[in-house]
GROMACS .gro file of C-alpha atoms in nm:
model
  384
    1UNK     CA    1   4.135  -6.496   1.194
    2UNK     CA    2   4.026  -6.280   0.905
    3UNK     CA    3   3.700  -6.478   0.869
    4UNK     CA    4   3.628  -6.425   1.239
    5UNK     CA    5   3.665  -6.047   1.202
    6UNK     CA    6   3.424  -6.039   0.907
    7UNK     CA    7   3.167  -6.243   1.099
    8UNK     CA    8   3.186  -6.013   1.398
    9UNK     CA    9   3.143  -5.709   1.169
   10UNK     CA   10   2.831  -5.856   1.004
   11UNK     CA   11   2.685  -5.937   1.345
   12UNK     CA   12   2.740  -5.579   1.461
   13UNK     CA   13   2.569  -5.436   1.151
   14UNK     CA   14   2.268  -5.669   1.189
   15UNK     CA   15   2.236  -5.583   1.559
   16UNK     CA   16   2.252  -5.209   1.489
   17UNK     CA   17   1.990  -5.233   1.214
   18UNK     CA   18   1.760  -5.436   1.438
   19UNK     CA   19   1.789  -5.179   1.713
   20UNK     CA   20   1.714  -4.893   1.473
   21UNK     CA   21   1.404  -5.076   1.338
   22UNK     CA   22   1.266  -5.133   1.687
   23UNK     CA   23   1.323  -4.774   1.787
   24UNK     CA   24   1.182  -4.623   1.464
   25UNK     CA   25   0.972  -4.322   1.576
   26UNK     CA   26   0.600  -4.336   1.479
   27UNK     CA   27   0.630  -3.992   1.324
   28UNK     CA   28   0.806  -4.161   1.031
   29UNK     CA   29   0.557  -4.441   0.982
   30UNK     CA   30   0.489  -4.494   0.612
   31UNK     CA   31   0.184  -4.623   0.432
   32UNK     CA   32   0.368  -4.941   0.334
   33UNK     CA   33   0.451  -5.008   0.698
   34UNK     CA   34   0.088  -4.958   0.805
   35UNK     CA   35  -0.044  -5.185   0.530
   36UNK     CA   36   0.228  -5.444   0.598
   37UNK     CA   37   0.139  -5.444   0.965
   38UNK     CA   38  -0.216  -5.539   0.872
   39UNK     CA   39  -0.137  -5.771   0.583
   40UNK     CA   40  -0.435  -5.994   0.650
   41UNK     CA   41  -0.684  -5.704   0.659
   42UNK     CA   42  -0.832  -5.479   0.394
   43UNK     CA   43  -0.650  -5.147   0.441
   44UNK     CA   44  -0.730  -4.856   0.211
   45UNK     CA   45  -0.535  -4.532   0.181
   46UNK     CA   46  -0.749  -4.221   0.130
   47UNK     CA   47  -0.787  -3.860   0.240
   48UNK     CA   48  -1.012  -3.668   0.473
   49UNK     CA   49  -1.286  -3.482   0.289
   50UNK     CA   50  -1.441  -3.163   0.422
   51UNK     CA   51  -1.711  -2.971   0.241
   52UNK     CA   52  -1.604  -2.630   0.115
   53UNK     CA   53  -1.851  -2.345   0.065
   54UNK     CA   54  -1.775  -2.058  -0.169
   55UNK     CA   55  -1.928  -1.738  -0.035
   56UNK     CA   56  -1.992  -1.518  -0.338
   57UNK     CA   57  -2.102  -1.157  -0.354
   58UNK     CA   58  -2.467  -1.148  -0.463
   59UNK     CA   59  -2.454  -0.782  -0.557
   60UNK     CA   60  -2.192  -0.545  -0.689
   61UNK     CA   61  -2.039  -0.272  -0.476
   62UNK     CA   62  -1.743  -0.164  -0.265
   63UNK     CA   63  -1.632  -0.357   0.040
   64UNK     CA   64  -1.652  -0.141   0.350
   65UNK     CA   65  -1.502  -0.395   0.590
   66UNK     CA   66  -1.366  -0.749   0.593
   67UNK     CA   67  -1.473  -0.893   0.927
   68UNK     CA   68  -1.266  -1.214   0.938
   69UNK     CA   69  -0.918  -1.343   0.865
   70UNK     CA   70  -0.797  -1.669   0.718
   71UNK     CA   71  -0.796  -1.939   0.985
   72UNK     CA   72  -1.081  -1.784   1.185
   73UNK     CA   73  -1.347  -2.020   1.315
   74UNK     CA   74  -1.693  -1.898   1.213
   75UNK     CA   75  -2.051  -2.004   1.278
   76UNK     CA   76  -2.341  -2.040   1.040
   77UNK     CA   77  -2.496  -1.699   0.968
   78UNK     CA   78  -2.193  -1.504   1.091
   79UNK     CA   79  -2.109  -1.193   0.887
   80UNK     CA   80  -1.783  -1.229   0.697
   81UNK     CA   81  -1.772  -0.925   0.467
   82UNK     CA   82  -1.973  -0.599   0.470
   83UNK     CA   83  -2.046  -0.395   0.157
   84UNK     CA   84  -2.109  -0.020   0.148
   85UNK     CA   85  -2.487   0.014   0.124
   86UNK     CA   86  -2.552   0.377   0.224
   87UNK     CA   87  -2.718   0.458  -0.108
   88UNK     CA   88  -2.947   0.156  -0.075
   89UNK     CA   89  -3.046   0.263   0.275
   90UNK     CA   90  -3.143   0.605   0.141
   91UNK     CA   91  -3.348   0.442  -0.135
   92UNK     CA   92  -3.521   0.222   0.122
   93UNK     CA   93  -3.616   0.524   0.334
   94UNK     CA   94  -3.757   0.695   0.026
   95UNK     CA   95  -3.951   0.382  -0.070
   96UNK     CA   96  -4.096   0.353   0.281
   97UNK     CA   97  -4.215   0.713   0.257
   98UNK     CA   98  -4.377   0.619  -0.074
   99UNK     CA   99  -4.563   0.337   0.100
  100UNK     CA  100  -4.708   0.576   0.358
  101UNK     CA  101  -4.811   0.820   0.087
  102UNK     CA  102  -4.979   0.542  -0.111
  103UNK     CA  103  -5.166   0.424   0.200
  104UNK     CA  104  -5.290   0.779   0.263
  105UNK     CA  105  -5.421   0.792  -0.094
  106UNK     CA  106  -5.597   0.461  -0.038
  107UNK     CA  107  -5.767   0.594   0.276
  108UNK     CA  108  -5.893   0.897   0.086
  109UNK     CA  109  -6.027   0.676  -0.193
  110UNK     CA  110  -6.207   0.454   0.058
  111UNK     CA  111  -6.366   0.759   0.225
  112UNK     CA  112  -6.483   0.887  -0.115
  113UNK     CA  113  -6.640   0.550  -0.191
  114UNK     CA  114  -6.821   0.541   0.143
  115UNK     CA  115  -6.966   0.885   0.074
  116UNK     CA  116  -7.070   0.784  -0.278
  117UNK     CA  117  -7.233   0.463  -0.152
  118UNK     CA  118  -7.431   0.661   0.106
  119UNK     CA  119  -7.554   0.895  -0.167
  120UNK     CA  120  -7.651   0.598  -0.385
  121UNK     CA  121  -7.838   0.432  -0.102
  122UNK     CA  122  -8.022   0.752  -0.031
  123UNK     CA  123  -8.112   0.790  -0.398
  124UNK     CA  124  -8.252   0.436  -0.406
  125UNK     CA  125  -8.439   0.441  -0.076
  126UNK     CA  126  -8.547   0.806  -0.055
  127UNK     CA  127  -8.529   1.034   0.246
  128UNK     CA  128  -8.610   0.924   0.599
  129UNK     CA  129  -8.880   1.095   0.802
  130UNK     CA  130  -8.612   1.263   1.008
  131UNK     CA  131  -8.460   1.413   0.695
  132UNK     CA  132  -8.804   1.535   0.579
  133UNK     CA  133  -8.861   1.697   0.916
  134UNK     CA  134  -8.525   1.871   0.890
  135UNK     CA  135  -8.618   2.005   0.546
  136UNK     CA  136  -8.955   2.132   0.675
  137UNK     CA  137  -8.779   2.300   0.963
  138UNK     CA  138  -8.543   2.468   0.717
  139UNK     CA  139  -8.844   2.602   0.522
  140UNK     CA  140  -9.003   2.737   0.840
  141UNK     CA  141  -8.681   2.911   0.938
  142UNK     CA  142  -8.649   3.057   0.588
  143UNK     CA  143  -9.008   3.194   0.606
  144UNK     CA  144  -8.938   3.343   0.946
  145UNK     CA  145  -8.629   3.510   0.802
  146UNK     CA  146  -8.845   3.656   0.523
  147UNK     CA  147  -9.084   3.806   0.779
  148UNK     CA  148  -8.796   3.960   0.971
  149UNK     CA  149  -8.641   4.092   0.651
  150UNK     CA  150  -8.976   4.235   0.543
  151UNK     CA  151  -9.017   4.418   0.874
  152UNK     CA  152  -8.667   4.559   0.845
  153UNK     CA  153  -8.740   4.669   0.491
  154UNK     CA  154  -9.065   4.840   0.594
  155UNK     CA  155  -8.883   5.036   0.866
  156UNK     CA  156  -8.606   5.135   0.624
  157UNK     CA  157  -8.866   5.244   0.366
  158UNK     CA  158  -9.053   5.457   0.619
  159UNK     CA  159  -8.732   5.624   0.735
  160UNK     CA  160  -8.627   5.694   0.380
  161UNK     CA  161  -8.967   5.846   0.285
  162UNK     CA  162  -8.964   6.072   0.594
  163UNK     CA  163  -8.609   6.189   0.528
  164UNK     CA  164  -8.694   6.251   0.161
  165UNK     CA  165  -8.984   6.476   0.261
  166UNK     CA  166  -8.761   6.670   0.501
  167UNK     CA  167  -8.491   6.697   0.237
  168UNK     CA  168  -8.738   6.837  -0.017
  169UNK     CA  169  -8.841   7.106   0.235
  170UNK     CA  170  -8.478   7.184   0.320
  171UNK     CA  171  -8.502   7.038   0.671
  172UNK     CA  172  -8.264   6.742   0.600
  173UNK     CA  173  -7.921   6.734   0.439
  174UNK     CA  174  -7.807   6.545   0.132
  175UNK     CA  175  -7.592   6.318   0.349
  176UNK     CA  176  -7.885   6.221   0.569
  177UNK     CA  177  -8.092   6.133   0.265
  178UNK     CA  178  -7.811   5.924   0.112
  179UNK     CA  179  -7.765   5.734   0.441
  180UNK     CA  180  -8.132   5.638   0.452
  181UNK     CA  181  -8.115   5.535   0.088
  182UNK     CA  182  -7.824   5.296   0.157
  183UNK     CA  183  -8.014   5.144   0.450
  184UNK     CA  184  -8.315   5.089   0.228
  185UNK     CA  185  -8.105   4.920  -0.039
  186UNK     CA  186  -7.945   4.685   0.216
  187UNK     CA  187  -8.286   4.595   0.355
  188UNK     CA  188  -8.411   4.520   0.003
  189UNK     CA  189  -8.114   4.290  -0.062
  190UNK     CA  190  -8.168   4.102   0.265
  191UNK     CA  191  -8.537   4.058   0.183
  192UNK     CA  192  -8.458   3.923  -0.164
  193UNK     CA  193  -8.205   3.674  -0.022
  194UNK     CA  194  -8.452   3.555   0.241
  195UNK     CA  195  -8.722   3.495  -0.022
  196UNK     CA  196  -8.471   3.310  -0.245
  197UNK     CA  197  -8.372   3.089   0.048
  198UNK     CA  198  -8.735   2.996   0.101
  199UNK     CA  199  -8.763   2.893  -0.262
  200UNK     CA  200  -8.444   2.684  -0.248
  201UNK     CA  201  -8.552   2.496   0.063
  202UNK     CA  202  -8.901   2.441  -0.077
  203UNK     CA  203  -8.760   2.293  -0.400
  204UNK     CA  204  -8.525   2.068  -0.203
  205UNK     CA  205  -8.818   1.945   0.005
  206UNK     CA  206  -9.032   1.884  -0.302
  207UNK     CA  207  -8.752   1.693  -0.477
  208UNK     CA  208  -8.690   1.480  -0.170
  209UNK     CA  209  -9.057   1.394  -0.132
  210UNK     CA  210  -9.076   1.310  -0.502
  211UNK     CA  211  -8.768   1.082  -0.479
  212UNK     CA  212  -8.461   1.038  -0.698
  213UNK     CA  213  -8.501   0.989  -1.070
  214UNK     CA  214  -8.340   0.707  -1.265
  215UNK     CA  215  -8.084   0.957  -1.386
  216UNK     CA  216  -8.002   1.056  -1.027
  217UNK     CA  217  -7.951   0.690  -0.932
  218UNK     CA  218  -7.733   0.631  -1.237
  219UNK     CA  219  -7.518   0.930  -1.149
  220UNK     CA  220  -7.486   0.808  -0.790
  221UNK     CA  221  -7.384   0.460  -0.912
  222UNK     CA  222  -7.129   0.614  -1.147
  223UNK     CA  223  -6.983   0.802  -0.851
  224UNK     CA  224  -6.952   0.474  -0.658
  225UNK     CA  225  -6.783   0.302  -0.954
  226UNK     CA  226  -6.542   0.589  -0.992
  227UNK     CA  227  -6.459   0.575  -0.622
  228UNK     CA  228  -6.392   0.199  -0.648
  229UNK     CA  229  -6.160   0.260  -0.941
  230UNK     CA  230  -5.976   0.508  -0.721
  231UNK     CA  231  -5.940   0.241  -0.451
  232UNK     CA  232  -5.809  -0.014  -0.702
  233UNK     CA  233  -5.554   0.234  -0.827
  234UNK     CA  234  -5.454   0.318  -0.470
  235UNK     CA  235  -5.415  -0.054  -0.389
  236UNK     CA  236  -5.186  -0.091  -0.688
  237UNK     CA  237  -4.978   0.203  -0.572
  238UNK     CA  238  -4.948   0.053  -0.222
  239UNK     CA  239  -4.846  -0.289  -0.357
  240UNK     CA  240  -4.590  -0.135  -0.590
  241UNK     CA  241  -4.442   0.077  -0.312
  242UNK     CA  242  -4.427  -0.219  -0.072
  243UNK     CA  243  -4.264  -0.433  -0.343
  244UNK     CA  244  -3.996  -0.167  -0.385
  245UNK     CA  245  -3.926  -0.174  -0.012
  246UNK     CA  246  -3.913  -0.555  -0.011
  247UNK     CA  247  -3.673  -0.564  -0.303
  248UNK     CA  248  -3.445  -0.314  -0.135
  249UNK     CA  249  -3.454  -0.518   0.186
  250UNK     CA  250  -3.349  -0.827  -0.010
  251UNK     CA  251  -3.068  -0.632  -0.173
  252UNK     CA  252  -2.957  -0.496   0.164
  253UNK     CA  253  -2.937  -0.850   0.300
  254UNK     CA  254  -2.692  -0.924   0.020
  255UNK     CA  255  -2.472  -0.639   0.142
  256UNK     CA  256  -2.352  -0.864   0.420
  257UNK     CA  257  -2.181  -1.188   0.314
  258UNK     CA  258  -2.247  -1.452   0.580
  259UNK     CA  259  -2.111  -1.799   0.641
  260UNK     CA  260  -2.348  -2.075   0.524
  261UNK     CA  261  -2.199  -2.330   0.766
  262UNK     CA  262  -2.000  -2.370   1.085
  263UNK     CA  263  -1.638  -2.394   0.982
  264UNK     CA  264  -1.304  -2.226   0.925
  265UNK     CA  265  -1.215  -1.947   0.683
  266UNK     CA  266  -0.966  -2.116   0.453
  267UNK     CA  267  -0.948  -1.861   0.169
  268UNK     CA  268  -1.001  -1.484   0.172
  269UNK     CA  269  -1.001  -1.322  -0.171
  270UNK     CA  270  -1.091  -0.963  -0.082
  271UNK     CA  271  -0.981  -0.674   0.138
  272UNK     CA  272  -1.126  -0.343   0.261
  273UNK     CA  273  -1.204  -0.104  -0.023
  274UNK     CA  274  -1.212  -0.364  -0.300
  275UNK     CA  275  -1.476  -0.333  -0.569
  276UNK     CA  276  -1.665  -0.657  -0.627
  277UNK     CA  277  -1.914  -0.767  -0.889
  278UNK     CA  278  -2.214  -0.993  -0.852
  279UNK     CA  279  -2.107  -1.358  -0.833
  280UNK     CA  280  -1.747  -1.284  -0.740
  281UNK     CA  281  -1.607  -1.541  -0.490
  282UNK     CA  282  -1.501  -1.357  -0.177
  283UNK     CA  283  -1.449  -1.617   0.095
  284UNK     CA  284  -1.414  -1.994   0.119
  285UNK     CA  285  -1.540  -2.156   0.440
  286UNK     CA  286  -1.450  -2.519   0.509
  287UNK     CA  287  -1.695  -2.713   0.723
  288UNK     CA  288  -1.507  -2.891   1.002
  289UNK     CA  289  -1.792  -3.052   1.194
  290UNK     CA  290  -1.857  -3.341   0.956
  291UNK     CA  291  -1.533  -3.478   0.809
  292UNK     CA  292  -1.554  -3.801   0.613
  293UNK     CA  293  -1.332  -4.040   0.422
  294UNK     CA  294  -1.424  -4.192   0.087
  295UNK     CA  295  -1.246  -4.521   0.023
  296UNK     CA  296  -1.244  -4.664  -0.329
  297UNK     CA  297  -1.297  -5.038  -0.275
  298UNK     CA  298  -1.241  -5.285  -0.557
  299UNK     CA  299  -1.547  -5.491  -0.640
  300UNK     CA  300  -1.348  -5.801  -0.552
  301UNK     CA  301  -1.314  -5.668  -0.195
  302UNK     CA  302  -1.672  -5.548  -0.146
  303UNK     CA  303  -1.760  -5.866   0.042
  304UNK     CA  304  -1.530  -5.740   0.317
  305UNK     CA  305  -1.733  -5.422   0.369
  306UNK     CA  306  -2.073  -5.388   0.538
  307UNK     CA  307  -2.290  -5.088   0.612
  308UNK     CA  308  -2.243  -4.967   0.972
  309UNK     CA  309  -1.925  -5.174   0.997
  310UNK     CA  310  -1.671  -5.059   1.257
  311UNK     CA  311  -1.331  -4.966   1.114
  312UNK     CA  312  -0.998  -4.840   1.240
  313UNK     CA  313  -0.864  -4.511   1.105
  314UNK     CA  314  -0.494  -4.433   1.124
  315UNK     CA  315  -0.346  -4.087   1.073
  316UNK     CA  316   0.023  -4.075   0.971
  317UNK     CA  317   0.026  -3.705   1.062
  318UNK     CA  318  -0.035  -3.809   1.424
  319UNK     CA  319   0.224  -4.086   1.447
  320UNK     CA  320  -0.018  -4.343   1.309
  321UNK     CA  321  -0.258  -4.313   1.601
  322UNK     CA  322  -0.566  -4.527   1.561
  323UNK     CA  323  -0.924  -4.400   1.591
  324UNK     CA  324  -1.262  -4.565   1.565
  325UNK     CA  325  -1.482  -4.511   1.263
  326UNK     CA  326  -1.787  -4.654   1.092
  327UNK     CA  327  -1.907  -4.723   0.737
  328UNK     CA  328  -2.199  -4.488   0.674
  329UNK     CA  329  -2.260  -4.538   0.301
  330UNK     CA  330  -2.172  -4.776   0.020
  331UNK     CA  331  -2.220  -4.630  -0.325
  332UNK     CA  332  -2.432  -4.854  -0.546
  333UNK     CA  333  -2.273  -4.719  -0.864
  334UNK     CA  334  -1.920  -4.801  -0.970
  335UNK     CA  335  -1.678  -4.508  -0.991
  336UNK     CA  336  -1.401  -4.617  -1.227
  337UNK     CA  337  -1.197  -4.914  -1.342
  338UNK     CA  338  -0.895  -4.985  -1.126
  339UNK     CA  339  -0.769  -5.257  -1.360
  340UNK     CA  340  -0.834  -5.247  -1.733
  341UNK     CA  341  -0.861  -5.563  -1.941
  342UNK     CA  342  -0.611  -5.628  -2.219
  343UNK     CA  343  -0.624  -5.853  -2.523
  344UNK     CA  344  -0.291  -6.003  -2.429
  345UNK     CA  345  -0.363  -6.127  -2.080
  346UNK     CA  346  -0.735  -6.193  -2.121
  347UNK     CA  347  -0.799  -6.011  -1.794
  348UNK     CA  348  -1.120  -5.825  -1.707
  349UNK     CA  349  -1.213  -5.481  -1.577
  350UNK     CA  350  -1.219  -5.446  -1.200
  351UNK     CA  351  -1.441  -5.160  -1.086
  352UNK     CA  352  -1.426  -4.969  -0.761
  353UNK     CA  353  -1.707  -4.846  -0.539
  354UNK     CA  354  -1.703  -4.546  -0.310
  355UNK     CA  355  -1.739  -4.637   0.058
  356UNK     CA  356  -1.795  -4.349   0.298
  357UNK     CA  357  -1.639  -4.370   0.643
  358UNK     CA  358  -1.695  -4.130   0.932
  359UNK     CA  359  -1.524  -4.090   1.268
  360UNK     CA  360  -1.721  -4.226   1.563
  361UNK     CA  361  -1.649  -3.952   1.817
  362UNK     CA  362  -1.527  -3.614   1.693
  363UNK     CA  363  -1.544  -3.467   2.043
  364UNK     CA  364  -1.296  -3.726   2.164
  365UNK     CA  365  -1.059  -3.627   1.885
  366UNK     CA  366  -1.087  -3.261   1.984
  367UNK     CA  367  -1.018  -3.346   2.347
  368UNK     CA  368  -0.709  -3.537   2.238
  369UNK     CA  369  -0.587  -3.233   2.046
  370UNK     CA  370  -0.636  -3.397   1.708
  371UNK     CA  371  -0.688  -3.124   1.450
  372UNK     CA  372  -0.835  -3.279   1.137
  373UNK     CA  373  -0.772  -3.101   0.809
  374UNK     CA  374  -0.903  -3.141   0.458
  375UNK     CA  375  -0.702  -3.382   0.238
  376UNK     CA  376  -0.515  -3.525   0.539
  377UNK     CA  377  -0.385  -3.875   0.456
  378UNK     CA  378  -0.562  -4.166   0.625
  379UNK     CA  379  -0.545  -4.544   0.627
  380UNK     CA  380  -0.872  -4.723   0.692
  381UNK     CA  381  -0.851  -5.078   0.826
  382UNK     CA  382  -1.169  -5.273   0.752
  383UNK     CA  383  -1.041  -5.567   0.958
  384UNK     CA  384  -1.124  -5.844   0.714
   0.00000   0.00000   0.00000
């Protein structure tokens, strides 16, 4: 009777344990259970790898605004952090004004060269007939002015002589005589100027007809060379000013820290008002669009792995659900020894090779609500 009770008790315990094993929730599936369930296949435990990008400050300054929070999804090129760049903007405006000033100086130098080149060409080729005619016309006008000035002088002289005679006889006042004297002096000055103008125009005509001397040509060439030097200097000033603007534009671009990839902000090291230095890591963005799994396969198992081979990926975090994947790369170089040889057992080193696996359809995973994360545990079944 006692033996019968013990037997019944053992049967009850076995039945209860069997029921619990069958009803074990998938949320508690272990790696050993997954591997054991595929004992005839090559199953490798690994982790999901996602590329992380450190976004560093490329220039020193004060942070004016942090534009994202940890966990935010960001796109490539999206601004993450803004630095205070008011002083740089002012410098850029000043540099742009310097560019305009330098360009104005260049225009003046080019105009001076054009004028000098025209003078040199004229010195080499001599005057045109039109220019000679203009000089002759100037001489004729100057002679005509002399005749007019001479007539005016003669009238002024006659009036002065008449008034002087009347003054000597007491018929004209001192004031009248002085007035005529001033008129005579003015007429004399006008006549002298008219005669001088004739001489100037005549000499200019004679020099033009004679042509430029070698000295004149040399002076004209020197003027051209000097003007070209002015242009070269102006070009240098323009280039320097434009380089200053370009450098400030590059620096201003660094005032905004942007995401280099599509991903998620996983680390935020700064806040509004912080002072940062060049090279300081501010944000870490993890790329989520291209997760992969690197499986370390022993060299003795490499014959079970082929490039483009379909695999099954199981995620313990999602109750061991199974997803399709594919081998996208097999490293040709060994990574490390998984089993070291010893003198005692006479064994040999067994090396491992990195095999990269990627999910077949990420969109399907998203639609299923599967949220992959970096370092998430995976089991990859190679099926051989």
